[in-house]
Tab-separated table of N, CA and C in Angstrom:
chain	number	residue	atom	x	y	z
R	1	UNK	N	5.877	-18.508	-16.099
R	1	UNK	CA	5.463	-17.317	-15.087
R	1	UNK	C	6.139	-16.937	-13.637
R	2	UNK	N	6.932	-16.215	-13.863
R	2	UNK	CA	7.129	-15.800	-12.345
R	2	UNK	C	5.898	-14.664	-11.459
R	3	UNK	N	6.858	-15.106	-10.194
R	3	UNK	CA	5.725	-14.414	-9.257
R	3	UNK	C	5.566	-12.809	-9.385
R	4	UNK	N	6.775	-12.333	-9.789
R	4	UNK	CA	6.049	-10.665	-10.039
R	4	UNK	C	4.845	-10.360	-11.115
R	5	UNK	N	5.179	-11.345	-12.118
R	5	UNK	CA	4.383	-11.143	-13.637
R	5	UNK	C	2.743	-11.936	-12.873
R	6	UNK	N	3.110	-13.221	-12.475
R	6	UNK	CA	1.985	-13.274	-12.103
R	6	UNK	C	0.519	-12.624	-11.603
R	7	UNK	N	1.450	-11.914	-10.488
R	7	UNK	CA	1.250	-10.843	-9.526
R	7	UNK	C	0.846	-9.354	-10.023
R	8	UNK	N	1.423	-9.305	-10.749
R	8	UNK	CA	1.195	-7.740	-12.032
R	8	UNK	C	-0.228	-7.985	-12.753
R	9	UNK	N	-0.104	-9.169	-12.816
R	9	UNK	CA	-1.544	-9.749	-13.737
R	9	UNK	C	-2.901	-9.623	-12.887
R	10	UNK	N	-2.792	-9.045	-11.885
R	10	UNK	CA	-3.770	-9.112	-11.216
R	10	UNK	C	-4.034	-7.349	-10.607
R	11	UNK	N	-3.322	-6.816	-11.622
R	11	UNK	CA	-3.719	-5.169	-11.117
R	11	UNK	C	-4.357	-5.084	-12.853
R	12	UNK	N	-4.377	-5.648	-14.107
R	12	UNK	CA	-4.767	-5.257	-15.080
R	12	UNK	C	-6.628	-5.005	-15.097
R	13	UNK	N	-6.499	-3.999	-15.278
R	13	UNK	CA	-8.206	-3.877	-15.691
R	13	UNK	C	-8.921	-2.538	-14.379
R	14	UNK	N	-7.788	-2.793	-13.668
R	14	UNK	CA	-8.220	-2.067	-12.598
R	14	UNK	C	-8.684	-0.397	-12.714
R	15	UNK	N	-9.950	-0.036	-12.460
R	15	UNK	CA	-10.174	1.484	-12.916
R	15	UNK	C	-9.705	2.785	-11.828
R	16	UNK	N	-9.042	2.231	-10.493
R	16	UNK	CA	-8.523	2.935	-9.494
R	16	UNK	C	-8.079	2.274	-8.394
R	17	UNK	N	-8.096	2.999	-7.267
R	17	UNK	CA	-7.958	2.594	-6.093
R	17	UNK	C	-8.103	3.475	-5.149
R	18	UNK	N	-8.620	2.991	-3.192
R	18	UNK	CA	-8.759	4.015	-2.109
R	18	UNK	C	-7.436	3.431	-1.570
R	19	UNK	N	-7.076	4.894	-1.358
R	19	UNK	CA	-5.337	4.664	-0.317
R	19	UNK	C	-5.830	4.549	1.341
R	20	UNK	N	-5.564	3.317	1.768
R	20	UNK	CA	-5.782	3.433	3.378
R	20	UNK	C	-4.656	3.551	3.806
R	21	UNK	N	-3.799	3.904	4.973
R	21	UNK	CA	-2.546	4.075	5.761
R	21	UNK	C	-3.028	3.385	7.176
R	22	UNK	N	-2.678	2.392	7.517
R	22	UNK	CA	-2.453	2.361	8.944
R	22	UNK	C	-1.355	1.543	9.851
R	23	UNK	N	-2.064	1.668	10.461
R	23	UNK	CA	-0.414	1.314	12.124
R	23	UNK	C	0.600	2.416	12.628
R	24	UNK	N	0.093	3.666	12.361
R	24	UNK	CA	1.475	4.405	13.104
R	24	UNK	C	0.983	4.948	14.193
R	25	UNK	N	2.083	4.475	14.999
R	25	UNK	CA	1.303	4.207	16.613
R	25	UNK	C	1.379	5.896	17.309
R	26	UNK	N	1.124	5.697	18.015
R	26	UNK	CA	1.147	7.557	18.882
R	26	UNK	C	2.835	7.862	19.361
R	27	UNK	N	3.480	7.061	19.739
R	27	UNK	CA	4.956	7.409	19.400
R	27	UNK	C	5.547	7.606	18.621
R	28	UNK	N	4.795	6.754	17.721
R	28	UNK	CA	6.012	7.281	15.936
R	28	UNK	C	5.262	8.755	15.567
R	29	UNK	N	4.374	9.292	16.155
R	29	UNK	CA	3.869	9.902	15.280
R	29	UNK	C	4.262	11.237	16.178
R	30	UNK	N	4.045	11.065	17.215
R	30	UNK	CA	5.107	12.140	18.384
R	30	UNK	C	6.571	12.788	18.413
R	31	UNK	N	7.045	11.261	17.327
R	31	UNK	CA	8.151	11.725	17.145
R	31	UNK	C	8.475	12.271	15.763
R	32	UNK	N	7.221	12.240	15.275
R	32	UNK	CA	7.471	13.233	13.731
R	32	UNK	C	6.719	12.643	12.359
R	33	UNK	N	6.678	11.280	13.166
R	33	UNK	CA	5.332	10.203	11.506
R	33	UNK	C	4.096	10.966	11.257
R	34	UNK	N	3.992	11.501	10.276
R	34	UNK	CA	2.452	11.874	9.953
R	34	UNK	C	1.919	11.628	9.028
R	35	UNK	N	1.085	10.880	9.487
R	35	UNK	CA	0.565	10.110	8.814
R	35	UNK	C	-0.384	11.016	7.390
R	36	UNK	N	-0.859	12.089	8.330
R	36	UNK	CA	-1.271	12.562	6.761
R	36	UNK	C	-0.732	13.110	5.621
R	37	UNK	N	0.538	13.459	6.113
R	37	UNK	CA	1.336	13.697	5.138
R	37	UNK	C	1.900	12.193	4.131
R	38	UNK	N	1.991	11.278	4.888
R	38	UNK	CA	2.030	9.988	4.226
R	38	UNK	C	0.839	9.533	3.230
R	39	UNK	N	-0.501	9.916	3.320
R	39	UNK	CA	-1.462	9.922	2.968
R	39	UNK	C	-1.415	10.563	1.625
R	40	UNK	N	-1.240	12.154	2.399
R	40	UNK	CA	-1.407	12.974	0.639
R	40	UNK	C	-0.049	12.588	-0.565
R	41	UNK	N	0.909	11.647	-0.043
R	41	UNK	CA	2.139	12.006	-1.369
R	41	UNK	C	1.726	10.991	-1.864
R	42	UNK	N	1.327	9.771	-0.662
R	42	UNK	CA	0.556	8.712	-1.653
R	42	UNK	C	-0.274	8.821	-3.146
R	43	UNK	N	-1.015	9.288	-2.359
R	43	UNK	CA	-2.000	9.552	-3.453
R	43	UNK	C	-1.187	10.408	-5.084
R	44	UNK	N	-0.888	11.281	-4.344
R	44	UNK	CA	-0.106	12.377	-5.332
R	44	UNK	C	0.906	11.805	-6.568
R	45	UNK	N	1.393	10.284	-5.655
R	45	UNK	CA	1.864	9.744	-6.400
R	45	UNK	C	0.972	8.997	-7.768
R	46	UNK	N	-0.062	8.302	-7.252
R	46	UNK	CA	-0.554	7.461	-7.937
R	46	UNK	C	-0.911	8.067	-9.127
R	47	UNK	N	-2.119	9.587	-8.514
R	47	UNK	CA	-2.270	10.240	-9.439
R	47	UNK	C	-1.444	10.949	-10.317
R	48	UNK	N	-0.283	11.049	-10.229
R	48	UNK	CA	0.969	11.368	-11.360
R	48	UNK	C	1.286	10.582	-12.121
R	49	UNK	N	0.594	9.552	-11.503
R	49	UNK	CA	0.832	8.447	-12.458
R	49	UNK	C	-0.650	7.858	-13.467
R	50	UNK	N	-1.267	9.016	-13.708
R	50	UNK	CA	-2.804	8.703	-13.957
R	50	UNK	C	-3.530	7.479	-13.761
R	51	UNK	N	-3.198	7.593	-12.267
R	51	UNK	CA	-3.925	5.518	-11.012
R	51	UNK	C	-4.679	6.136	-10.207
R	52	UNK	N	-6.480	6.193	-10.496
R	52	UNK	CA	-6.806	7.053	-10.428
R	52	UNK	C	-7.346	6.278	-8.497
R	53	UNK	N	-7.187	7.900	-7.693
R	53	UNK	CA	-7.393	7.523	-6.788
R	53	UNK	C	-9.560	7.850	-6.265
R	54	UNK	N	-9.883	6.847	-5.479
R	54	UNK	CA	-10.641	6.795	-6.034
R	54	UNK	C	-11.545	7.327	-4.347
R	55	UNK	N	-12.611	8.180	-4.350
R	55	UNK	CA	-13.788	8.769	-3.438
R	55	UNK	C	-14.037	7.360	-2.347
R	56	UNK	N	-14.268	6.813	-1.323
R	56	UNK	CA	-14.741	6.527	-0.644
R	56	UNK	C	-16.524	5.298	-0.936
R	57	UNK	N	-16.801	7.236	-1.079
R	57	UNK	CA	-17.967	5.999	-1.752
R	57	UNK	C	-18.249	5.475	-3.195
R	58	UNK	N	-16.848	5.665	-3.351
R	58	UNK	CA	-17.346	5.268	-4.846
R	58	UNK	C	-16.290	4.219	-4.959
R	59	UNK	N	-15.510	4.073	-4.129
R	59	UNK	CA	-14.562	2.516	-4.063
R	59	UNK	C	-15.666	1.883	-3.641
R	60	UNK	N	-16.808	2.482	-2.789
R	60	UNK	CA	-17.783	1.092	-2.468
R	60	UNK	C	-18.381	0.806	-3.160
R	61	UNK	N	-19.000	0.915	-4.774
R	61	UNK	CA	-19.628	0.621	-5.258
R	61	UNK	C	-18.556	0.066	-6.837
R	62	UNK	N	-17.175	-0.231	-6.783
R	62	UNK	CA	-16.442	-0.087	-7.538
R	62	UNK	C	-16.373	-2.070	-8.213
R	63	UNK	N	-16.062	-2.655	-8.999
R	63	UNK	CA	-15.853	-4.090	-9.039
R	63	UNK	C	-14.267	-4.174	-8.348
R	64	UNK	N	-14.228	-5.522	-7.684
R	64	UNK	CA	-13.450	-5.501	-6.852
R	64	UNK	C	-13.206	-5.259	-5.770
R	65	UNK	N	-13.155	-3.537	-5.422
R	65	UNK	CA	-13.243	-2.361	-4.487
R	65	UNK	C	-11.663	-2.690	-3.819
R	66	UNK	N	-10.649	-2.404	-5.119
R	66	UNK	CA	-9.240	-2.292	-5.342
R	66	UNK	C	-9.041	-1.102	-3.914
R	67	UNK	N	-7.910	-2.364	-3.458
R	67	UNK	CA	-7.755	-0.604	-2.288
R	67	UNK	C	-5.843	-0.826	-2.108
R	68	UNK	N	-5.347	0.225	-1.927
R	68	UNK	CA	-3.825	0.223	-1.656
R	68	UNK	C	-3.730	0.429	0.033
R	69	UNK	N	-3.124	-0.723	0.027
R	69	UNK	CA	-2.651	-0.632	1.428
R	69	UNK	C	-1.240	-0.733	2.428
R	70	UNK	N	-0.828	0.865	3.089
R	70	UNK	CA	-0.116	1.044	3.534
R	70	UNK	C	0.504	0.495	5.060
R	71	UNK	N	0.837	-0.466	5.323
R	71	UNK	CA	1.105	-0.534	6.866
R	71	UNK	C	2.390	-0.338	7.348
R	72	UNK	N	2.384	0.617	8.417
R	72	UNK	CA	3.676	0.840	8.825
R	72	UNK	C	3.342	0.967	10.714
R	73	UNK	N	4.639	-0.263	10.655
R	73	UNK	CA	4.833	-0.415	12.149
R	73	UNK	C	5.743	-0.494	13.132
R	74	UNK	N	5.757	0.229	14.085
R	74	UNK	CA	7.374	0.189	14.576
R	74	UNK	C	6.910	0.016	16.626
R	75	UNK	N	8.205	-0.166	16.565
R	75	UNK	CA	8.553	-0.373	17.695
R	75	UNK	C	9.827	0.300	18.537
R	76	UNK	N	9.346	0.975	19.387
R	76	UNK	CA	10.560	2.065	20.035
R	76	UNK	C	11.225	1.631	20.711
R	77	UNK	N	12.854	1.780	20.715
R	77	UNK	CA	13.716	0.865	21.378
R	77	UNK	C	15.018	2.301	21.492
R	78	UNK	N	14.951	2.656	22.658
R	78	UNK	CA	16.118	3.471	23.279
R	78	UNK	C	15.894	5.264	22.500
R	79	UNK	N	16.274	5.357	21.465
R	79	UNK	CA	16.779	6.043	20.306
R	79	UNK	C	16.391	5.890	19.139
R	80	UNK	N	15.408	5.031	19.253
R	80	UNK	CA	15.734	4.260	17.582
R	80	UNK	C	14.416	3.632	17.591
R	81	UNK	N	14.047	3.305	16.223
R	81	UNK	CA	12.747	2.768	16.091
R	81	UNK	C	13.091	1.482	15.255
R	82	UNK	N	12.699	0.162	15.966
R	82	UNK	CA	12.711	-1.195	14.213
R	82	UNK	C	11.395	-0.912	14.029
R	83	UNK	N	11.051	-0.754	12.011
R	83	UNK	CA	9.914	-0.957	11.702
R	83	UNK	C	9.949	-2.026	10.701
R	84	UNK	N	8.579	-1.855	10.323
R	84	UNK	CA	8.215	-2.912	9.477
R	84	UNK	C	7.416	-2.272	8.192
R	85	UNK	N	7.675	-2.156	7.209
R	85	UNK	CA	6.395	-1.668	5.731
R	85	UNK	C	5.532	-2.347	4.830
R	86	UNK	N	4.716	-2.431	4.202
R	86	UNK	CA	4.245	-3.217	4.040
R	86	UNK	C	3.173	-2.022	2.765
R	87	UNK	N	3.348	-2.737	1.468
R	87	UNK	CA	2.172	-2.009	0.631
R	87	UNK	C	2.023	-2.968	-0.164
R	88	UNK	N	0.193	-3.165	-0.212
R	88	UNK	CA	-0.549	-4.193	-0.874
R	88	UNK	C	-1.229	-3.489	-1.432
R	89	UNK	N	-1.615	-4.155	-2.868
R	89	UNK	CA	-2.906	-3.749	-3.636
R	89	UNK	C	-4.087	-4.990	-3.183
R	90	UNK	N	-4.634	-5.041	-2.894
R	90	UNK	CA	-5.808	-5.913	-2.001
R	90	UNK	C	-7.133	-5.744	-2.756
R	91	UNK	N	-7.727	-6.714	-3.120
R	91	UNK	CA	-9.045	-7.095	-3.669
R	91	UNK	C	-9.717	-7.855	-3.290
R	92	UNK	N	-11.349	-7.858	-3.652
R	92	UNK	CA	-12.000	-9.190	-3.507
R	92	UNK	C	-11.900	-9.944	-4.753
R	93	UNK	N	-11.424	-11.645	-4.199
R	93	UNK	CA	-11.395	-12.617	-4.330
R	93	UNK	C	-12.266	-13.618	-4.579
R	94	UNK	N	-12.523	-14.663	-5.672
R	94	UNK	CA	-13.060	-14.933	-4.777
R	94	UNK	C	-12.449	-16.798	-5.145
R	95	UNK	N	-13.331	-17.671	-4.303
R	95	UNK	CA	-12.575	-19.186	-4.172
R	95	UNK	C	-13.035	-19.740	-5.364
R	96	UNK	N	-12.051	-20.450	-5.986
R	96	UNK	CA	-12.067	-21.750	-7.400
R	96	UNK	C	-13.221	-22.049	-7.711
R	97	UNK	N	-13.538	-23.262	-5.787
R	97	UNK	CA	-14.910	-23.755	-5.549
R	97	UNK	C	-16.246	-23.243	-5.817
R	98	UNK	N	-16.053	-22.049	-4.878
R	98	UNK	CA	-17.848	-21.827	-5.098
R	98	UNK	C	-16.631	-19.948	-4.918
R	99	UNK	N	-17.468	-19.594	-6.378
R	99	UNK	CA	-17.128	-18.586	-6.326
R	99	UNK	C	-17.856	-17.213	-5.742
R	100	UNK	N	-18.897	-18.146	-5.280
R	100	UNK	CA	-20.013	-16.828	-4.270
R	100	UNK	C	-19.170	-16.839	-2.847
R	101	UNK	N	-18.670	-17.184	-2.705
R	101	UNK	CA	-17.648	-16.990	-1.450
R	101	UNK	C	-16.365	-16.074	-1.997
R	102	UNK	N	-16.395	-14.431	-1.413
R	102	UNK	CA	-15.594	-13.457	-1.282
R	102	UNK	C	-14.827	-13.223	-0.078
R	103	UNK	N	-13.338	-12.462	-0.626
R	103	UNK	CA	-12.839	-12.096	0.740
R	103	UNK	C	-11.487	-10.975	0.014
R	104	UNK	N	-11.583	-9.786	0.645
R	104	UNK	CA	-10.554	-9.631	-0.104
R	104	UNK	C	-9.055	-10.085	0.533
R	105	UNK	N	-8.250	-9.843	-0.670
R	105	UNK	CA	-6.904	-10.548	0.104
R	105	UNK	C	-5.868	-10.020	-0.947
R	106	UNK	N	-4.877	-9.618	-0.418
R	106	UNK	CA	-3.787	-8.688	-1.085
R	106	UNK	C	-3.179	-9.878	-2.571
R	107	UNK	N	-3.338	-8.996	-3.469
R	107	UNK	CA	-2.402	-9.712	-4.738
R	107	UNK	C	-1.334	-8.973	-5.518
R	108	UNK	N	-0.806	-7.967	-5.195
R	108	UNK	CA	0.209	-7.837	-5.162
R	108	UNK	C	0.917	-7.046	-3.715
R	109	UNK	N	2.569	-7.304	-3.037
R	109	UNK	CA	2.560	-6.821	-2.336
R	109	UNK	C	4.054	-6.661	-2.652
R	110	UNK	N	4.969	-5.138	-1.706
R	110	UNK	CA	6.199	-5.296	-1.107
R	110	UNK	C	6.288	-4.925	-0.203
R	111	UNK	N	7.935	-4.819	0.275
R	111	UNK	CA	7.861	-4.596	1.722
R	111	UNK	C	9.289	-4.603	2.180
R	112	UNK	N	9.560	-3.965	3.754
R	112	UNK	CA	10.710	-4.471	4.391
R	112	UNK	C	10.420	-4.357	5.524
R	113	UNK	N	11.484	-4.432	6.468
R	113	UNK	CA	11.788	-4.301	7.924
R	113	UNK	C	13.456	-3.927	8.234
R	114	UNK	N	13.382	-2.846	9.136
R	114	UNK	CA	14.411	-1.977	9.393
R	114	UNK	C	14.661	-1.490	10.505
R	115	UNK	N	15.408	-0.478	11.021
R	115	UNK	CA	16.113	-0.383	12.104
R	115	UNK	C	16.814	0.896	11.858
R	116	UNK	N	16.300	2.234	12.463
R	116	UNK	CA	16.333	3.748	12.332
R	116	UNK	C	16.273	4.160	13.493
R	117	UNK	N	17.558	5.607	13.357
R	117	UNK	CA	17.424	6.345	14.507
R	117	UNK	C	16.097	7.154	14.357
R	118	UNK	N	15.761	8.168	15.316
R	118	UNK	CA	14.100	8.629	15.640
R	118	UNK	C	14.903	9.842	14.896
R	119	UNK	N	15.719	10.145	14.923
R	119	UNK	CA	16.029	11.873	13.689
R	119	UNK	C	15.489	11.280	12.041
R	120	UNK	N	15.759	10.331	11.981
R	120	UNK	CA	15.431	9.784	10.638
R	120	UNK	C	13.915	9.603	10.196
R	121	UNK	N	13.223	9.409	11.356
R	121	UNK	CA	12.243	7.878	11.632
R	121	UNK	C	10.913	8.464	10.157
R	122	UNK	N	10.708	9.899	10.350
R	122	UNK	CA	10.165	10.345	8.905
R	122	UNK	C	10.520	10.241	7.623
R	123	UNK	N	11.628	10.531	7.371
R	123	UNK	CA	12.735	10.625	6.178
R	123	UNK	C	12.354	9.239	5.298
R	124	UNK	N	12.618	8.106	6.473
R	124	UNK	CA	13.219	7.121	6.174
R	124	UNK	C	12.119	6.069	5.689
R	125	UNK	N	10.764	6.462	6.775
R	125	UNK	CA	9.483	5.969	5.895
R	125	UNK	C	9.022	6.504	5.051
R	126	UNK	N	9.109	7.832	4.660
R	126	UNK	CA	8.547	8.142	3.518
R	126	UNK	C	8.854	8.001	2.415
R	127	UNK	N	10.780	8.311	2.382
R	127	UNK	CA	11.350	6.721	1.553
R	127	UNK	C	10.875	5.906	1.207
R	128	UNK	N	10.951	4.904	2.112
R	128	UNK	CA	10.094	3.477	1.556
R	128	UNK	C	9.417	3.169	1.142
R	129	UNK	N	8.303	4.401	1.856
R	129	UNK	CA	6.926	4.262	1.048
R	129	UNK	C	6.878	4.367	-0.339
R	130	UNK	N	7.851	5.445	-1.096
R	130	UNK	CA	7.707	6.225	-2.134
R	130	UNK	C	8.480	5.127	-3.062
R	131	UNK	N	9.320	4.493	-2.680
R	131	UNK	CA	10.004	3.271	-3.447
R	131	UNK	C	8.788	2.413	-3.865
R	132	UNK	N	8.511	1.389	-2.891
R	132	UNK	CA	6.803	0.897	-2.438
R	132	UNK	C	5.721	0.845	-3.841
R	133	UNK	N	5.542	2.336	-3.769
R	133	UNK	CA	3.946	2.375	-4.405
R	133	UNK	C	4.282	2.908	-6.368
R	134	UNK	N	5.991	3.011	-5.768
R	134	UNK	CA	6.526	3.369	-7.733
R	134	UNK	C	6.692	2.086	-8.181
R	135	UNK	N	7.659	0.708	-6.979
R	135	UNK	CA	7.084	-0.365	-7.534
R	135	UNK	C	5.581	-0.494	-8.028
R	136	UNK	N	5.049	-0.174	-7.000
R	136	UNK	CA	3.263	-0.155	-7.515
R	136	UNK	C	3.294	-0.262	-9.286
R	137	UNK	N	3.011	0.949	-8.872
R	137	UNK	CA	3.005	2.170	-10.050
R	137	UNK	C	3.306	1.274	-11.034
R	138	UNK	N	5.225	1.069	-11.430
R	138	UNK	CA	5.356	0.459	-12.489
R	138	UNK	C	4.674	-0.807	-12.864
R	139	UNK	N	4.450	-1.805	-12.084
R	139	UNK	CA	4.069	-3.082	-11.702
R	139	UNK	C	1.822	-2.361	-13.057
R	140	UNK	N	1.843	-1.285	-12.075
R	140	UNK	CA	-0.290	-1.489	-12.384
R	140	UNK	C	0.566	-1.072	-13.931
R	141	UNK	N	1.128	-0.406	-14.569
R	141	UNK	CA	1.174	0.364	-15.509
R	141	UNK	C	1.387	-0.873	-16.718
R	142	UNK	N	2.475	-1.558	-16.025
R	142	UNK	CA	3.455	-2.523	-17.403
R	142	UNK	C	1.957	-3.468	-17.548
R	143	UNK	N	0.861	-3.792	-16.667
R	143	UNK	CA	-0.310	-4.327	-16.755
R	143	UNK	C	-1.356	-3.883	-17.387
R	144	UNK	N	-1.126	-2.380	-17.589
R	144	UNK	CA	-2.641	-1.978	-18.280
R	144	UNK	C	-1.907	-1.452	-19.254
R	145	UNK	N	-0.560	-1.690	-19.845
R	145	UNK	CA	0.276	-1.128	-21.021
R	145	UNK	C	-1.206	-1.003	-22.360
R	146	UNK	N	-1.338	-0.693	-23.530
R	146	UNK	CA	-1.594	-1.167	-24.068
R	146	UNK	C	-1.289	-1.285	-25.369
């Protein structure tokens, strides 16, 4: 079994996810990177694929507490940005030798790094996140196919 098949299996049986987007810095927001738009687009894509987006109060009591974590890191340099993106499915996992010890860990992920000009910041970040969310959706649907 290759790594993508293994990580895909960690998506089997998930009842939904909460979406968390972090890392958007003030300068990137001032240059047009809108975190609320990113949040809405990710949630819409998941819902469009029949993946339940959990409200926080429901998520807190969901077995495994799965969350789709989108991390956007940027460094402004002259008229451009260096960026890194990560889309990860995180969920509670336990230690094999002591299952009473649990933590939240990424069990599936995709991401990239790049360099873009300010004018393309919002568009490029949105497109990249959409691509990785689509990869997540495909893996989720494959793992949960009946």
